[in-house]
Coordinates of C-alpha atoms and ligand atoms in Angstrom, one line a residue:
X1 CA -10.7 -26.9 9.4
X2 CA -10.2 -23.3 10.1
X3 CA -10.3 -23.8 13.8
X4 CA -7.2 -22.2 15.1
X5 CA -6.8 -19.5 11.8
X6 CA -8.3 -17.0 13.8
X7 CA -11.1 -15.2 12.3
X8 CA -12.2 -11.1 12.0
X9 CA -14.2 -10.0 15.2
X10 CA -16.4 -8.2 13.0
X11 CA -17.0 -6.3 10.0
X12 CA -15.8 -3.4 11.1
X13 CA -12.6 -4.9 12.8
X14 CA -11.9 -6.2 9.3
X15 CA -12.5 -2.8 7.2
X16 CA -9.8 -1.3 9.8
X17 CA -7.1 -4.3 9.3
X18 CA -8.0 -4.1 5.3
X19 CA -8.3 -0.6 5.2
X20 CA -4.8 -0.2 7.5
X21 CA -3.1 -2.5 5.2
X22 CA -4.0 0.5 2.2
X23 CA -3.5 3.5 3.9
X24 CA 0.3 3.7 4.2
X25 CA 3.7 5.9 3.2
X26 CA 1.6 5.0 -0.2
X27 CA -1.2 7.5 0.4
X28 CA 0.7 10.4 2.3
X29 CA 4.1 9.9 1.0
X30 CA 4.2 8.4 -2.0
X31 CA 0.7 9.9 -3.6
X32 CA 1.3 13.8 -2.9
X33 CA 4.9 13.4 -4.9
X34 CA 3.5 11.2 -7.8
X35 CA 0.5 13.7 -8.4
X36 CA 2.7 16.9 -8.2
X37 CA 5.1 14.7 -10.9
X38 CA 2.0 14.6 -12.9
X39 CA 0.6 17.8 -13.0
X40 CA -2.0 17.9 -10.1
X41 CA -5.5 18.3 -10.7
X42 CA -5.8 16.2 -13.7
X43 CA -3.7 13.4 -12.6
X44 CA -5.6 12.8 -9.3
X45 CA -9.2 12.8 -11.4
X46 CA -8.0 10.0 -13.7
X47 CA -6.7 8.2 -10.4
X48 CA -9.9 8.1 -8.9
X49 CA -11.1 6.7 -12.2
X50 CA -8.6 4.2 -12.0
X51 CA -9.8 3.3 -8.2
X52 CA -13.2 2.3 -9.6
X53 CA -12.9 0.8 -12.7
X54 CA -9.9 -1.5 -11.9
X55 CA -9.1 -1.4 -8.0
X56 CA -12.1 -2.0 -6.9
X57 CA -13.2 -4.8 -9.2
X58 CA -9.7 -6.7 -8.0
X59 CA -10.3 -5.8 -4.7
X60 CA -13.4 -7.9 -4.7
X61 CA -11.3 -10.8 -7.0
X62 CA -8.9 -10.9 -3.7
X63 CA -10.8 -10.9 -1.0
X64 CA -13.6 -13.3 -2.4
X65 CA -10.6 -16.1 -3.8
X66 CA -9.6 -15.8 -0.1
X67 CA -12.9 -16.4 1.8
X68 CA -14.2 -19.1 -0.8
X69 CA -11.1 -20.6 -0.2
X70 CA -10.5 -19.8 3.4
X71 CA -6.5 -19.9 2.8
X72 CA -3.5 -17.8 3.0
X73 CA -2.2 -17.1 -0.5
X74 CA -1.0 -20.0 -2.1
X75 CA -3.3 -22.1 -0.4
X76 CA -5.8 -20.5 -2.0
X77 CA -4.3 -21.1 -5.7
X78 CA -3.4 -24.7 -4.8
X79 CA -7.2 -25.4 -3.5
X80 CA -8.8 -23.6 -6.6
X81 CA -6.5 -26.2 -9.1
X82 CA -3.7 -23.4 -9.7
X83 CA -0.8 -25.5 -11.8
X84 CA 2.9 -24.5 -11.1
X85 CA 2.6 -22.1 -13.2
X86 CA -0.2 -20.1 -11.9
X87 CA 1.3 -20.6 -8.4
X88 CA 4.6 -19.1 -9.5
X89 CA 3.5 -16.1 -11.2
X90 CA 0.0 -15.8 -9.0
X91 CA 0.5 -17.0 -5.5
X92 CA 4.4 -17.4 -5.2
X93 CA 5.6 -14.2 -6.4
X94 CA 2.7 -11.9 -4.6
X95 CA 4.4 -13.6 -1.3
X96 CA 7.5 -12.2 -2.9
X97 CA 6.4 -8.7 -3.5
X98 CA 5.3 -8.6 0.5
X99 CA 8.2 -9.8 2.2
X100 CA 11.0 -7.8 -0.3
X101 CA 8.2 -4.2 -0.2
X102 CA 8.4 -5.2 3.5
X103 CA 12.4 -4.8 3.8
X104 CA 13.0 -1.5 2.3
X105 CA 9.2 0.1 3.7
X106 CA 10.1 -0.2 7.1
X107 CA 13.9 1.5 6.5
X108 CA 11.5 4.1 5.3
X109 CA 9.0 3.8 8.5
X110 CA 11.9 4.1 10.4
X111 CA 12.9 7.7 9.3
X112 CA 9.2 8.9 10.2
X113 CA 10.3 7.2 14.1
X114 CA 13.5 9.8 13.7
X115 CA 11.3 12.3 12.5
X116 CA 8.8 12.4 15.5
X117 CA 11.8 12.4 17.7
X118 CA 13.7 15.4 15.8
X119 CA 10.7 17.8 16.2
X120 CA 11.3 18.2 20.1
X121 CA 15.4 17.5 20.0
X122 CA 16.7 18.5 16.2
X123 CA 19.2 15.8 15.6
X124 CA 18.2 15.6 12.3
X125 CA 19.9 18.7 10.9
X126 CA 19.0 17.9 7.2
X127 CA 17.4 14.8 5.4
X128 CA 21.0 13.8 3.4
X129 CA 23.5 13.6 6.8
X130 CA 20.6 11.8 8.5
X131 CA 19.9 9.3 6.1
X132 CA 23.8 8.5 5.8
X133 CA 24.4 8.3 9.1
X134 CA 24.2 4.3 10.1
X135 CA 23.6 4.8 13.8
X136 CA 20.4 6.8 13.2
X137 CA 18.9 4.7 10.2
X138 CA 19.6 1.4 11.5
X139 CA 18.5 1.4 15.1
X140 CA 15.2 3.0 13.4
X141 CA 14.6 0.3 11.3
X142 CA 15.3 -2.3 13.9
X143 CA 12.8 -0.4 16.1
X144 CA 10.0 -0.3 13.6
X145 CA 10.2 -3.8 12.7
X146 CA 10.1 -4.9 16.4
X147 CA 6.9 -3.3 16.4
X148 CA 5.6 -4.7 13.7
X149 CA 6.2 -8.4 14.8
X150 CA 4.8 -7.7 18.3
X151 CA 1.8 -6.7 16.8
X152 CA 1.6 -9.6 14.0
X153 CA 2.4 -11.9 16.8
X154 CA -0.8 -11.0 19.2
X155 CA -2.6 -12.8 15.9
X156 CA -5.8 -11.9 14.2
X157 CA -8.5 -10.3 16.2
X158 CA -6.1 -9.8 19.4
X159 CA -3.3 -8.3 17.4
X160 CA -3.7 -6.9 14.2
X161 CA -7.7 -6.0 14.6
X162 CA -7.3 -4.2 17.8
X163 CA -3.9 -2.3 17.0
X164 CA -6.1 -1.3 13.4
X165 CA -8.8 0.1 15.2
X166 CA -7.0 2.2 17.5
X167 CA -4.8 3.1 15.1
X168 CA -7.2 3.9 11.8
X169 CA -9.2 6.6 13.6
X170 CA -6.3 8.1 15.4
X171 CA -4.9 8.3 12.0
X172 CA -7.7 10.1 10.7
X173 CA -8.1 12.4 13.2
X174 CA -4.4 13.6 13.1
X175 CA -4.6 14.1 9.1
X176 CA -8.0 16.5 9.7
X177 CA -5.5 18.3 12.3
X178 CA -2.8 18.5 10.4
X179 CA -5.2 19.5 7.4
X180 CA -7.1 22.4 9.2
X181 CA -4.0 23.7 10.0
X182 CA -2.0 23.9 6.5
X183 CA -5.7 25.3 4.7
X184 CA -5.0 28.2 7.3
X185 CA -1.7 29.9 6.2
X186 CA -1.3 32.5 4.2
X187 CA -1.2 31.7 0.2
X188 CA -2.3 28.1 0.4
X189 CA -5.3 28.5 -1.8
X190 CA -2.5 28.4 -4.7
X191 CA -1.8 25.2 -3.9
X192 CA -5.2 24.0 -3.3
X193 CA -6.0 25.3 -6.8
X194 CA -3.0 23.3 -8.0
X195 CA -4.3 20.4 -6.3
X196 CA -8.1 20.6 -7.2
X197 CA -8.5 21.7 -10.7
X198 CA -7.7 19.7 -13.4
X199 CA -6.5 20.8 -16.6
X200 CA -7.9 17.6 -18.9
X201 CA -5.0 19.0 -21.7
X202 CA -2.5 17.6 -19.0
X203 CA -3.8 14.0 -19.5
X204 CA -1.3 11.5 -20.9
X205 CA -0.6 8.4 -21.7
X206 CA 2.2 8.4 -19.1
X207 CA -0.5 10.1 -16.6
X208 CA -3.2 7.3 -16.9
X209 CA 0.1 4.8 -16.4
X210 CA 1.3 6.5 -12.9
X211 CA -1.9 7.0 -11.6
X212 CA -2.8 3.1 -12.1
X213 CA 0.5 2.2 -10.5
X214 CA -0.1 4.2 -8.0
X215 CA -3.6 2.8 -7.3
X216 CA -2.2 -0.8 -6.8
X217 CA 0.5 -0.1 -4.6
X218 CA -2.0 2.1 -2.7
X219 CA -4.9 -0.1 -2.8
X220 CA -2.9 -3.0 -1.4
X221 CA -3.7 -5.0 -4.6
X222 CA -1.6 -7.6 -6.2
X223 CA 0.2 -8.5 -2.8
X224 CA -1.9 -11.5 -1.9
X225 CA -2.9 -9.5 1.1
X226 CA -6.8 -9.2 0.4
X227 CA -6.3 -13.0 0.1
X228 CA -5.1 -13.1 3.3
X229 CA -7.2 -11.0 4.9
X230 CA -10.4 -12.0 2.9
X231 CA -9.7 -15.5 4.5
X232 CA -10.4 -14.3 8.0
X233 CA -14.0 -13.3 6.9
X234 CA -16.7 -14.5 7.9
X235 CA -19.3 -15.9 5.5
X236 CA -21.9 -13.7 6.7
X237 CA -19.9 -10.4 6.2
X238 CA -20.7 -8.6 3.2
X239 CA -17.7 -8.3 0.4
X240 CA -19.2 -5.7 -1.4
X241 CA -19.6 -3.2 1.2
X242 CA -16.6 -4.1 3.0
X243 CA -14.5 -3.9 -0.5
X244 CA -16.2 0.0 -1.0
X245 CA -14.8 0.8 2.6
X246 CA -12.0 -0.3 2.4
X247 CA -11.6 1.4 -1.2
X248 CA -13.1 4.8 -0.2
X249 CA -10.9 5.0 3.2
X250 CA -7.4 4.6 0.8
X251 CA -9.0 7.4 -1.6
X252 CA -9.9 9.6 1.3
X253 CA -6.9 9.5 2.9
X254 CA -4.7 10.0 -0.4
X255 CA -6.9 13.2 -1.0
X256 CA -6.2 14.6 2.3
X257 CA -2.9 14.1 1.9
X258 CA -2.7 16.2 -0.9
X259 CA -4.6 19.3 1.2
X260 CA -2.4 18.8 4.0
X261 CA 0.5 19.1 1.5
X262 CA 0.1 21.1 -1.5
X263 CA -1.1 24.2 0.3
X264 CA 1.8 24.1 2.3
X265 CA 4.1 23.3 -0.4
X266 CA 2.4 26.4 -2.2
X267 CA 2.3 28.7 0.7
X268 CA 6.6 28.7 1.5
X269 CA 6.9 28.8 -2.6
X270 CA 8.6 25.6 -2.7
X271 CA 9.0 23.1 -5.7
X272 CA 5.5 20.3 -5.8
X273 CA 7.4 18.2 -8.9
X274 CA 10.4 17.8 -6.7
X275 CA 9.8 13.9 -6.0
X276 CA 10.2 11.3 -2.9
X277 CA 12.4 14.4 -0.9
X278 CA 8.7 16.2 -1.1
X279 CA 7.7 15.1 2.4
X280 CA 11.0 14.5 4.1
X281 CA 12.5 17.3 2.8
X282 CA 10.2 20.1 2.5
X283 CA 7.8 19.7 5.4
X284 CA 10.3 19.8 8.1
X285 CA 11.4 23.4 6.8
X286 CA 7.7 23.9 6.4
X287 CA 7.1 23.2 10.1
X288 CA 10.2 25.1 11.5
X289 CA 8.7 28.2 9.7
X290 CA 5.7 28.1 11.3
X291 CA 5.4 31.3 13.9
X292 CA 4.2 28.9 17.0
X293 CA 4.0 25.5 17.4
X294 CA 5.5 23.7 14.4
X295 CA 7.1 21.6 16.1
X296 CA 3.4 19.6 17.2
X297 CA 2.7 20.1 14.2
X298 CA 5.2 18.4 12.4
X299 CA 5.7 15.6 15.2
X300 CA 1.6 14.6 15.2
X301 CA 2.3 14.3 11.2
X302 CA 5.3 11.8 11.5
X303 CA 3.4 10.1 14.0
X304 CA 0.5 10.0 11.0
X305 CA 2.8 8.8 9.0
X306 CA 4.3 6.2 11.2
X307 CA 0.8 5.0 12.0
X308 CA -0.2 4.1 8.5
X309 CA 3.0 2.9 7.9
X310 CA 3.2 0.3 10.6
X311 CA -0.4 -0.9 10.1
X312 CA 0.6 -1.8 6.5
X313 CA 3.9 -3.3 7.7
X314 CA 1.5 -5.6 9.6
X315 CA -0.1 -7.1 6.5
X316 CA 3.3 -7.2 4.8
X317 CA 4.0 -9.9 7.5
X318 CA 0.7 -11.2 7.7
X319 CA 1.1 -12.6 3.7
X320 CA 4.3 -15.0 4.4
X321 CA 3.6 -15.9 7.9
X322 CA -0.2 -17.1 7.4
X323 CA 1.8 -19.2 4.6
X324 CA 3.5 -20.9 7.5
X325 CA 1.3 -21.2 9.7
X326 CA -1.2 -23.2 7.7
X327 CA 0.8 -24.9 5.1
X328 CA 3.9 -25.5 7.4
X329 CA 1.9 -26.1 11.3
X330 CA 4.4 -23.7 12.7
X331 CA 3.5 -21.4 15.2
X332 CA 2.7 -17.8 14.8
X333 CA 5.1 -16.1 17.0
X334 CA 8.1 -18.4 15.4
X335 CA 6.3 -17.3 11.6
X336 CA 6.2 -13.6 12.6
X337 CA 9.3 -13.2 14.3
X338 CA 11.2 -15.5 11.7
X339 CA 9.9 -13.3 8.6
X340 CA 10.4 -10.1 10.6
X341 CA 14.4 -10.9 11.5
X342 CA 14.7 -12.1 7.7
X343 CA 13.2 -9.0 6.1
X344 CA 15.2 -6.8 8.5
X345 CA 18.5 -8.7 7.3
X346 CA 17.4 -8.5 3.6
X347 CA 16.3 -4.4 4.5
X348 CA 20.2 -3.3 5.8
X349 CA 21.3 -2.9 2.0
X350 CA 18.3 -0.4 1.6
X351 CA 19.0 1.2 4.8
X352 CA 22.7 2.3 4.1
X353 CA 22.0 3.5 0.8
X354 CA 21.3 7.1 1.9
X355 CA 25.0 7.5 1.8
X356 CA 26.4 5.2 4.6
X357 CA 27.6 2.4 1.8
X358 CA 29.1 3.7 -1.0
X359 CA 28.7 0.4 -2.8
X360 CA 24.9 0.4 -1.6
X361 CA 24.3 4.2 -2.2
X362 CA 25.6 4.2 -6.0
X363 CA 25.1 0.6 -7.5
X364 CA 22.8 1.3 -10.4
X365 CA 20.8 -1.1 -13.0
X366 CA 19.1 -0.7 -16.4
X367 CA 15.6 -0.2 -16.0
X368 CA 12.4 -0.3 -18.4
X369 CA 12.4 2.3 -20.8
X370 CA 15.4 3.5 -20.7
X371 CA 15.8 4.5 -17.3
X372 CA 18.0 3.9 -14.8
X373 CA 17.8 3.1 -11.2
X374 CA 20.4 4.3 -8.6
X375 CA 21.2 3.2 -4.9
X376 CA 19.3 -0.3 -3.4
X377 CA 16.1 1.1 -1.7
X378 CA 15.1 2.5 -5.4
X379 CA 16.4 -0.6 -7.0
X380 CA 14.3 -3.0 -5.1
X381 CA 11.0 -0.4 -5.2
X382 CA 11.4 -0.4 -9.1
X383 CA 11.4 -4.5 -9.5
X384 CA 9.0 -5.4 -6.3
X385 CA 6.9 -2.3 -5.6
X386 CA 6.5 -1.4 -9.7
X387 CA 6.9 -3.9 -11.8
X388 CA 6.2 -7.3 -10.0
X389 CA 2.8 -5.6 -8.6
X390 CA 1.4 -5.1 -11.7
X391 CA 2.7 -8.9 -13.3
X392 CA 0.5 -9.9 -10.0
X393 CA -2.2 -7.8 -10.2
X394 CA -2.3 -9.0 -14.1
X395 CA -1.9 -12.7 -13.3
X396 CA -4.4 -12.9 -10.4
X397 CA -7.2 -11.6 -13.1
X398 CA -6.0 -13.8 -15.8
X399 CA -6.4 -16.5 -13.3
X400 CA -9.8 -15.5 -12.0
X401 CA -10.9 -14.8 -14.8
X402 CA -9.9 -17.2 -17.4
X403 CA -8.4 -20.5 -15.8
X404 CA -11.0 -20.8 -12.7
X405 CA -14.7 -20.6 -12.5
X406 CA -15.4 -17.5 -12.2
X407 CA -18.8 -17.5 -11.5
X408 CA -18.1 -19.1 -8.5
X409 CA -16.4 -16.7 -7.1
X410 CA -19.0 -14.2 -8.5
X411 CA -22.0 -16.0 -5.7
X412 CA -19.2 -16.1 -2.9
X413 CA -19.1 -11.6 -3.6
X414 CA -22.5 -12.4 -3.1
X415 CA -22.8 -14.5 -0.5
X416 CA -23.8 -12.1 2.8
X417 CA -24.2 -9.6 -0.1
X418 CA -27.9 -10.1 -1.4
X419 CA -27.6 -7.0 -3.3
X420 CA -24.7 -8.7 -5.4
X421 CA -27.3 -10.7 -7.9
X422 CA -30.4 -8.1 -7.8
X423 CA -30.7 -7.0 -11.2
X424 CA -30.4 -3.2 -12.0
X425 CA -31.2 -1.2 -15.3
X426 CA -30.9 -5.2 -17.0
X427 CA -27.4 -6.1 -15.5
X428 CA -26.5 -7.3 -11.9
X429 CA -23.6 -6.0 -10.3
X430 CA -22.3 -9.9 -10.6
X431 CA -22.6 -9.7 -14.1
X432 CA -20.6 -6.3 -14.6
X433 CA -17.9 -7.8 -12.2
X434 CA -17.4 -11.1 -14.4
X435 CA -17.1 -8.4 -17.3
X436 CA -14.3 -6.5 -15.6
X437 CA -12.3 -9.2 -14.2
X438 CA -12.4 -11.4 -17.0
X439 CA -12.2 -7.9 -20.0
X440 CA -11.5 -4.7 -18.0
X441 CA -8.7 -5.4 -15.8
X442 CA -6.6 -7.8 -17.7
X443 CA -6.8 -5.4 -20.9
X444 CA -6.0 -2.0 -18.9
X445 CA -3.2 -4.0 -16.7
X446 CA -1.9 -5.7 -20.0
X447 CA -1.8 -2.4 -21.8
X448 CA 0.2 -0.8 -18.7
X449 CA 3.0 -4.1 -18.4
X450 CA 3.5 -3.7 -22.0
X451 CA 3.9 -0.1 -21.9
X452 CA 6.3 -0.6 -18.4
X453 CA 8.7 -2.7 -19.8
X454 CA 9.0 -0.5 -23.3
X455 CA 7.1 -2.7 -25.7
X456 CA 4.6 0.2 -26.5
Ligands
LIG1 N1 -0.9 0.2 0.4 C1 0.2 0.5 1.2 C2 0.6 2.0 1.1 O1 -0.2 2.7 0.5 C3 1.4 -0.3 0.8 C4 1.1 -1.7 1.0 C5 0.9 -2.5 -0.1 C6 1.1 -2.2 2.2 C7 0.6 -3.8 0.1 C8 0.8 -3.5 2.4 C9 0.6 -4.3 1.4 O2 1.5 2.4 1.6

């Protein structure tokens, strides 16, 4: 049946791809700027709360619906009963959430390509004429997304595994690099102060909301992608101790982040609350400034960033194509390509509206809460990347926990897992899971929809 899906080499082949798809702009762009909107220490202790007590439990959900299935996404609703409406709002719409994420990430992926190139030629004079300038954004983008589909097309364990494990440690090494060397200038123990005590007084409502966002977009949760990628497992494989990999990479890597960026920030006295310019903005003058070397510096942490990037572009095309390929019998290079071109089209709104399109640049909607959105990139991150994630994330729990069998899923966590049913202090780790996926998650993630769209 699952002849010619392609399966994981191995366990640790799959931790890489899973663990790649997480670690992304999320972690080192998008984590740094959320916690210094939120006050630093205290926001990244209740995110690593969040991690645990509602990541990881859905992390397992994902990955286990897609091995006891042994689908793609909606294949793996339609086999477990899923009615139209549990496809549409489950299955359909997670497929959704990858492909639109997937346009306007790699317009951002692409900047990090310009970035790596600026730091030995300088034609990026400052972030605003670069991003407005169509000839520099838009060969970018195409260039990143080329790469992407190369890689998606070598298939499982020839493309995406091997590029992951390459990649994954490279990355790793060049955030330790970049690290060591932003802990050694002068005044960046202000910042790792700012960054590593938490003031519990700073604790919100609005806090706890952020930093549960930004665990699912992070995590790679809620995008069908653990589905996916948990349908390449083998049944031996343990879930449980690939899931607390994959899980502890993300974390580790968003924590780094935040020591390769806050002492900097600290050190040249600039702003940490200053937003999504924090990284594209501030660390270029941050590397400039440096007395030697800044320039390898700050071109070894685009390429970081462009690394993590592209092995979550990867799973972004993974989610649609392995859609096609099994449902649809058409063949991987057309699904990878096809996807890829589309995504690109759907992405040249987001790309010109850093100032090349007026109309792009300054078309503004209404969002939740009395905010509003401006320019298309932000537009399609608020509906896709915010608020569709979490009605996914929601949905898939409601569904595993409420409409399926959910013990069933419980003995396929356990399956290659012995560990999974062994009783401890009373419980077994099975039971606790059935609590949280069927209580936990859909009460947290309930409580945070209602509270995104301004009903509390
Ligand atoms: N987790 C990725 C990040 O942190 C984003 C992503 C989500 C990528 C879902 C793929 C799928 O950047």
């Amino acid at each position: 049946m699952s002849v010619n899906r392609g399966q994981w080499g191995s366990k640790f082949g799959f931790i890489m791809a899973a663990a790649g798809s997480a670690v992304g702009l999320g972690n080192i762009w998008r984590f740094p700027y959320v916690t210094g909107q939120n006050g630093g220490g205290a926001f990244v202790f209740v995110y690593i709360l969040c991690v645990l007590l509602i990541g990881l439990p859905l992390i397992y959900n994902e990955v286990a619906l897609g091995r006891f299935t042994g689908k793609n996404t909606i294949g793996a609703f339609r086999d477990t009963g899923a009615n139209k409406f549990w496809l549409a709002t489950g299955a359909v719409l997670a497929l959704c959430v990858s492909f639109f994420v997937l346009s306007y990430y790699s317009v951002i992926a692409g900047w990090t390509i310009g970035y790596i190139i600026s730091e030995f030629t300088n034609f990026i004079k400052d972030f605003q004429t670069f991003q407005a300038t169509p000839l520099y954004v838009i060969p970018l983008f195409a260039l990143f997304m080329v790469i992407t589909i190369v890689i998606v097309t070598g298939g499982i364990a020839g493309g995406i595994e091997k590029a992951s494990k390459i990649l994954m440690p490279l990355l790793f090494i060049l955030v330790f690099l970049v690290m060591l060397r932003s802990l050694t200038l002068p005044g960046a123990m202000a910042g790792v102060k700012y960054y590593l005590t938490p003031d519990f007084s700073k604790i919100t409502g609005k806090v706890i909301l952020s930093a549960l966002g930004q665990a699912f977009f992070s995590l790679s949760v809620g995008w069908g992608i653990l589905i996916t990628y948990g349908s390449y497992l083998p049944k031996n494989q343990s879930i449980v101790s690939s899931g607390l990999w994959v899980g502890f990479m993300d974390t580790m890597v968003a924590l780094l982040a935040g020591l390769m960026i806050f002492p900097a920030v600290f050190a040249f006295g600039k702003d940490p609350a200053q937003g999504t310019a924090l990284v594209f903005q501030v660390l270029p003058d941050v590397f400039n400034s440096l007395p030697t070397g800044g320039n390898i510096v700050g071109a070894l942490f685009f390429l970081l960033l462009c690394v993590a990037a592209l092995t979550s572009s990867i799973s972004m095309i993974e989610v649609p194509a392995s859609y096609l390929i099994d449902e649809k019998k058409w063949r991987r290079k057309h699904a990878a390509w096809t996807i890829g071109i589309l995504a690109f089209i759907v992405g040249i709104p987001s790309a010109l509206s850093g100032g090349a399109s007026e109309l792009f640049t300054n078309m503004q909607i209404p969002f939740f809460g009395g905010t509003t959105k401006t320019g298309f990139l932000d537009i399609m991150d608020a509906i896709f990347g915010e608020l569709f994630i979490v009605i996914v994330a929601f949905m898939t729990s409601l569904y595993a926990g409420w409409v399926i069998d959910t013990r069933k899923l419980a003995e396929e966590i356990a399956t290659g897992a012995p560990v999974f049913s062994k009783k401890i202090a009373g419980i077994t780790p099975a039971q606790l899971w059935v609590l949280f996926i069927k209580y936990v998650c859909p009460v947290v993630i309930g409580l945070v929809l209602l509270s995104t769209i301004g009903i509390i």
